[in-house]
Coordinates of N, CA, C and O in Angstrom, one line a residue:
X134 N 158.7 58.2 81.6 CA 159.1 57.0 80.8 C 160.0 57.4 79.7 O 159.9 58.3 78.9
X135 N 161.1 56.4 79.6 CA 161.8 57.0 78.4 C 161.3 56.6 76.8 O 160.4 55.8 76.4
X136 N 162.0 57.2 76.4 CA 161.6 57.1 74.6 C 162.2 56.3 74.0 O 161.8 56.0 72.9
X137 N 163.2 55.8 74.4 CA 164.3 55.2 74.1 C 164.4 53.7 74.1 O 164.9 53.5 75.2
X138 N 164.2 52.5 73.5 CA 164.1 51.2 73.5 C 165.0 51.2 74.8 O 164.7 51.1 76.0
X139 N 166.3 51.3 74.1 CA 167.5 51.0 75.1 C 167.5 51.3 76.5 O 168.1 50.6 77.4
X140 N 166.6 52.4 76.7 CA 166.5 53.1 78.0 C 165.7 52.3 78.6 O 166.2 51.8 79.7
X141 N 164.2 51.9 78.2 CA 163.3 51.0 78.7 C 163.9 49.4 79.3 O 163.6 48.8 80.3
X142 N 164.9 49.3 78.3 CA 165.3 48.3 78.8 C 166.7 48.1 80.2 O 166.9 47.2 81.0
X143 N 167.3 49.4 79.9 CA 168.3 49.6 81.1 C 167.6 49.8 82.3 O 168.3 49.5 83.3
X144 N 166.0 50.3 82.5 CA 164.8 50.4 82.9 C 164.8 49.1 84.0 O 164.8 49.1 85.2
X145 N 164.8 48.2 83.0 CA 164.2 47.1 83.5 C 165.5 46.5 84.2 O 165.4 46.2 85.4
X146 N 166.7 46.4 83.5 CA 167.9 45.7 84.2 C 168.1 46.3 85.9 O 168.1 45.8 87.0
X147 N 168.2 47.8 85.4 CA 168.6 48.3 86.9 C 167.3 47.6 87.9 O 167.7 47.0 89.0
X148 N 165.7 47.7 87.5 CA 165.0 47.0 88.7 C 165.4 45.4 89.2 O 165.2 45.0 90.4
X149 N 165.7 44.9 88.3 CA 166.4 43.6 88.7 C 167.2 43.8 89.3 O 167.2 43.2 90.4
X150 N 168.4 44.5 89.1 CA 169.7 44.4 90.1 C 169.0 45.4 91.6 O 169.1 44.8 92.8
X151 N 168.5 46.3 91.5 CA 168.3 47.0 92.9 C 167.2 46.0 93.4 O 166.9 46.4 94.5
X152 N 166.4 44.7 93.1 CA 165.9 44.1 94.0 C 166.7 42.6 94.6 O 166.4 42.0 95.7
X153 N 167.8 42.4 93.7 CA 168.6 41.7 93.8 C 169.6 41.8 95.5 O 169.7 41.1 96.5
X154 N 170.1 43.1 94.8 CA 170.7 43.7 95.8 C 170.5 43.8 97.1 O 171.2 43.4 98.0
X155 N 169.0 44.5 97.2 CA 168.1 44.6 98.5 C 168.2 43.4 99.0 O 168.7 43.2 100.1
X156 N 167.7 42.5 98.2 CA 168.0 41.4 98.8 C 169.1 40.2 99.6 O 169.1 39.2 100.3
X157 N 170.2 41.1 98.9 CA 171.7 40.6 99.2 C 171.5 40.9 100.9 O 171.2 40.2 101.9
X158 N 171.8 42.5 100.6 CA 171.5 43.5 102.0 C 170.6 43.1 103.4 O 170.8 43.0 104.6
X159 N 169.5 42.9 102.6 CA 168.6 42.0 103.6 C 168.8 40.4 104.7 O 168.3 39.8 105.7
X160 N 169.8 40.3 103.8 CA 170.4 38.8 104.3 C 171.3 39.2 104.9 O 171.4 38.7 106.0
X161 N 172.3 40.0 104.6 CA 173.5 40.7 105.4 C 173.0 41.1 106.8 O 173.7 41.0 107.8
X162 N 171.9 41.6 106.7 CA 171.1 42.0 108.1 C 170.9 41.4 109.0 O 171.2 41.5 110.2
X163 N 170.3 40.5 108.3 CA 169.6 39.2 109.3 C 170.6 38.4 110.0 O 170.4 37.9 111.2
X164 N 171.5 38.3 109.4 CA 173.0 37.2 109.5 C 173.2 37.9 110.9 O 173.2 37.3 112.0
X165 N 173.4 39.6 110.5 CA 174.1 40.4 111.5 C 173.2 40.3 113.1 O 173.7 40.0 114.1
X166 N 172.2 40.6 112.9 CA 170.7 40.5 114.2 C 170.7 39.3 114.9 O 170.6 39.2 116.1
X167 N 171.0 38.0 113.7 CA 170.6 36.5 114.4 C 172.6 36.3 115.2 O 172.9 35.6 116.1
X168 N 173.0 36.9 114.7 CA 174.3 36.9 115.5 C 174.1 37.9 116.6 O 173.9 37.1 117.6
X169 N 174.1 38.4 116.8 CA 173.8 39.5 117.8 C 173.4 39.0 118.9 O 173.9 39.1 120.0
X170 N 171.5 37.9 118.4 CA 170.8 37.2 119.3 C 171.9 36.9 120.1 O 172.1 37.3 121.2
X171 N 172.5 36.0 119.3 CA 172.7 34.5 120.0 C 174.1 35.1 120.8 O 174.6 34.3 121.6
X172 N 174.7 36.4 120.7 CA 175.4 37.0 121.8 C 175.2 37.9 123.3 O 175.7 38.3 124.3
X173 N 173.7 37.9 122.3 CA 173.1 38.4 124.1 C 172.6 37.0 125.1 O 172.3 37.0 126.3
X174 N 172.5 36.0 124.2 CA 172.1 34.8 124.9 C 173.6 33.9 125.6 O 173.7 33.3 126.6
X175 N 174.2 34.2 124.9 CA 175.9 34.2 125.4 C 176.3 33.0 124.8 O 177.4 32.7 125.3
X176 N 175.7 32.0 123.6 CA 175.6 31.2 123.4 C 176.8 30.9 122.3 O 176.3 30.8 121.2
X177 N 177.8 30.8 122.3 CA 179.2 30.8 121.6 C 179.2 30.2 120.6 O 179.9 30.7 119.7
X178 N 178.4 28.8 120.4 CA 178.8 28.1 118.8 C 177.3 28.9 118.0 O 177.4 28.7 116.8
X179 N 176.3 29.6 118.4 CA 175.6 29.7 117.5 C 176.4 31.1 117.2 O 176.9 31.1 116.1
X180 N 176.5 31.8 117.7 CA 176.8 33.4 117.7 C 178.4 33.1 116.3 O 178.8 33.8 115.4
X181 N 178.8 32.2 116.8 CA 180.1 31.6 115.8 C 180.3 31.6 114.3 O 181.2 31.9 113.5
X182 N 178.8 30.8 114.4 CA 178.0 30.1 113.1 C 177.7 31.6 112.4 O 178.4 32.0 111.5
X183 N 176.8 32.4 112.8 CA 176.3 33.5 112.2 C 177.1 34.7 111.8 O 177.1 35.4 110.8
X184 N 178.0 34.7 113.0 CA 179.8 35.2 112.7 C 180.4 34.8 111.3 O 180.7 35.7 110.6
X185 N 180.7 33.7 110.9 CA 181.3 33.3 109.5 C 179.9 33.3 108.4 O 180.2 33.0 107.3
X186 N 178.7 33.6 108.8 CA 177.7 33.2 107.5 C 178.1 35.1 107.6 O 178.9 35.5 106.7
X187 N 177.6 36.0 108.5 CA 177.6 37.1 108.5 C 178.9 37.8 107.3 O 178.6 38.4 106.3
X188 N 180.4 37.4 107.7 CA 181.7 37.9 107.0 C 181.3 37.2 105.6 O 181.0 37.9 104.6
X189 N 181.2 36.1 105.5 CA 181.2 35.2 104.0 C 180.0 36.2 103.2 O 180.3 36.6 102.1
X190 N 178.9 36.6 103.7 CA 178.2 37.5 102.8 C 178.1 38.6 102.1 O 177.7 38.9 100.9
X191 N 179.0 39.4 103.6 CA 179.8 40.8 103.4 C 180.6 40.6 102.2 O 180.4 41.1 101.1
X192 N 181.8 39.7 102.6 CA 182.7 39.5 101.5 C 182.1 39.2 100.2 O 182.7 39.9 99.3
X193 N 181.0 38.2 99.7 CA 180.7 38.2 98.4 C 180.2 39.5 98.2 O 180.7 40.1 97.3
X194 N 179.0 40.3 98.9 CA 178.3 41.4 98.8 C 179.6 42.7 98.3 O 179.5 43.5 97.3
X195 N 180.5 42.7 99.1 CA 181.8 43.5 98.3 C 182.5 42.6 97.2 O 182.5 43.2 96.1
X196 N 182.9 41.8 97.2 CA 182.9 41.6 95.9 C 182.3 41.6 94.3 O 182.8 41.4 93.2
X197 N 181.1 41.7 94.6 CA 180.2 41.6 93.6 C 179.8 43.5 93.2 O 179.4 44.0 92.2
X198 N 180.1 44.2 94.6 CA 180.3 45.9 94.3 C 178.8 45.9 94.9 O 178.1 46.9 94.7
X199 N 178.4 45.1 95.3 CA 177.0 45.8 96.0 C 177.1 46.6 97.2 O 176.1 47.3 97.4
X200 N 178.0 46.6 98.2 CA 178.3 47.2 98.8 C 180.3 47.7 99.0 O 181.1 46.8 98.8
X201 N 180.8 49.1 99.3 CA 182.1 49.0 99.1 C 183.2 48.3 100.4 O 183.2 48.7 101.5
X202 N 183.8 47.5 99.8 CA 185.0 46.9 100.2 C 185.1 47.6 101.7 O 184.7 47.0 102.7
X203 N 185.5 48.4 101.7 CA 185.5 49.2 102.8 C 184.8 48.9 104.3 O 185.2 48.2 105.3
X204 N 183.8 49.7 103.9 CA 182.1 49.1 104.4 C 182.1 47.1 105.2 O 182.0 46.7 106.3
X205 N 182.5 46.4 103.7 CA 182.5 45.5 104.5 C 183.4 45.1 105.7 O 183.1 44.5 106.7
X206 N 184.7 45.6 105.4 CA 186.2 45.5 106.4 C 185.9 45.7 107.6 O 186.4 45.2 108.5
X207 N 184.7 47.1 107.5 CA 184.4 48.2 109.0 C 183.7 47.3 109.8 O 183.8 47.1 111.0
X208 N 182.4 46.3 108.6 CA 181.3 45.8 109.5 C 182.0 44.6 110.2 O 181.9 44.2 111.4
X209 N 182.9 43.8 109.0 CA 183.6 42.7 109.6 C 184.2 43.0 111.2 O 183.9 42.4 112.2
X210 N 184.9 44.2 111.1 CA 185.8 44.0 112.2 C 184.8 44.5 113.7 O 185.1 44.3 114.9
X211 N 183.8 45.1 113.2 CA 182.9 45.6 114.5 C 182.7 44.0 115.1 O 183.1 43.7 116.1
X212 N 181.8 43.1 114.2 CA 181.0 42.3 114.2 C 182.5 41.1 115.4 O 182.6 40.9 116.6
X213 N 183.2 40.8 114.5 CA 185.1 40.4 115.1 C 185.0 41.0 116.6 O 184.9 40.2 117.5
X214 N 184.9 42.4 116.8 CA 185.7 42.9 118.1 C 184.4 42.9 119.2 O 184.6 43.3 120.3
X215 N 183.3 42.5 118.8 CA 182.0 41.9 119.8 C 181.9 40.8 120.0 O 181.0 40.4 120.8
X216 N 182.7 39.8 119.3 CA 182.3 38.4 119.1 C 183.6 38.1 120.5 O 183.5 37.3 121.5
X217 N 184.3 38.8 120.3 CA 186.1 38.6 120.8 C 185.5 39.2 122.2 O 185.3 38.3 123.1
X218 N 185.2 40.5 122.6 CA 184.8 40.8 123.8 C 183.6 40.0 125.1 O 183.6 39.9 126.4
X219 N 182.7 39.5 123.9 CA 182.0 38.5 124.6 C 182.8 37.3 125.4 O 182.8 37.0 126.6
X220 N 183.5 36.8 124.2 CA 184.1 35.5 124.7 C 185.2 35.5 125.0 O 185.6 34.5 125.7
X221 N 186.1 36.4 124.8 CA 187.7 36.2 124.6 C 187.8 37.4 126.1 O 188.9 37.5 126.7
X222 N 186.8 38.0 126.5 CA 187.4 39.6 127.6 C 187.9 40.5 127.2 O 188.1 40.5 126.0
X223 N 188.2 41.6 127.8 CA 188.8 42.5 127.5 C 190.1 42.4 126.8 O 190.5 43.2 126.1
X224 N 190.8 41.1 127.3 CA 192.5 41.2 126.6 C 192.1 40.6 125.0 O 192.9 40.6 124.0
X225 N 191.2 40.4 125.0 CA 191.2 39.7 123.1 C 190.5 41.1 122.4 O 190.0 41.0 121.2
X226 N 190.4 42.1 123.0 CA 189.1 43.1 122.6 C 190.2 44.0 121.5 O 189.7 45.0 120.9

């Protein structure tokens, strides 16, 4: 435990942001899985739907530095080039 008021209290901010976070993360997941479903079901407007909730997350989640820029770009475009191969074939892949 620290000795330090200040510390106690940076203490407490970081547990708020790292459950915050988790929780960002957690949603990022879910978006990613419930899209996934609905592409092994072959089902195009849901898989669509979860496609733009999935990127719109990423993108705030890198913006806000919870996760790096980067990271989101990589997941976006995996998440893009399965959405494309399902529906679009090999020539949109």
């Amino acid at each position: 435990m620290p000795n330090i008021k200040q510390q106690e209290k940076r203490m407490r901010q970081a547990a708020k942001r790292r459950m915050r976070n988790r929780s960002r993360k957690s949603e990022i997941k879910t978006y990613i899985r419930k899209f996934e479903a609905a592409l092994q079901r072959g089902d195009r407007e849901e898989s669509e739907a979860y496609l733009k909730k999935a990127v719109k997350a990423l993108d705030k989640a890198a913006g806000d530095g919870i996760i790096h820029k980067n990271n989101a770009a990589n997941r976006k475009s995996r998440l893009m080039r399965k959405f494309n191969r399902a529906f679009l074939g090999e020539a949109g892949a």
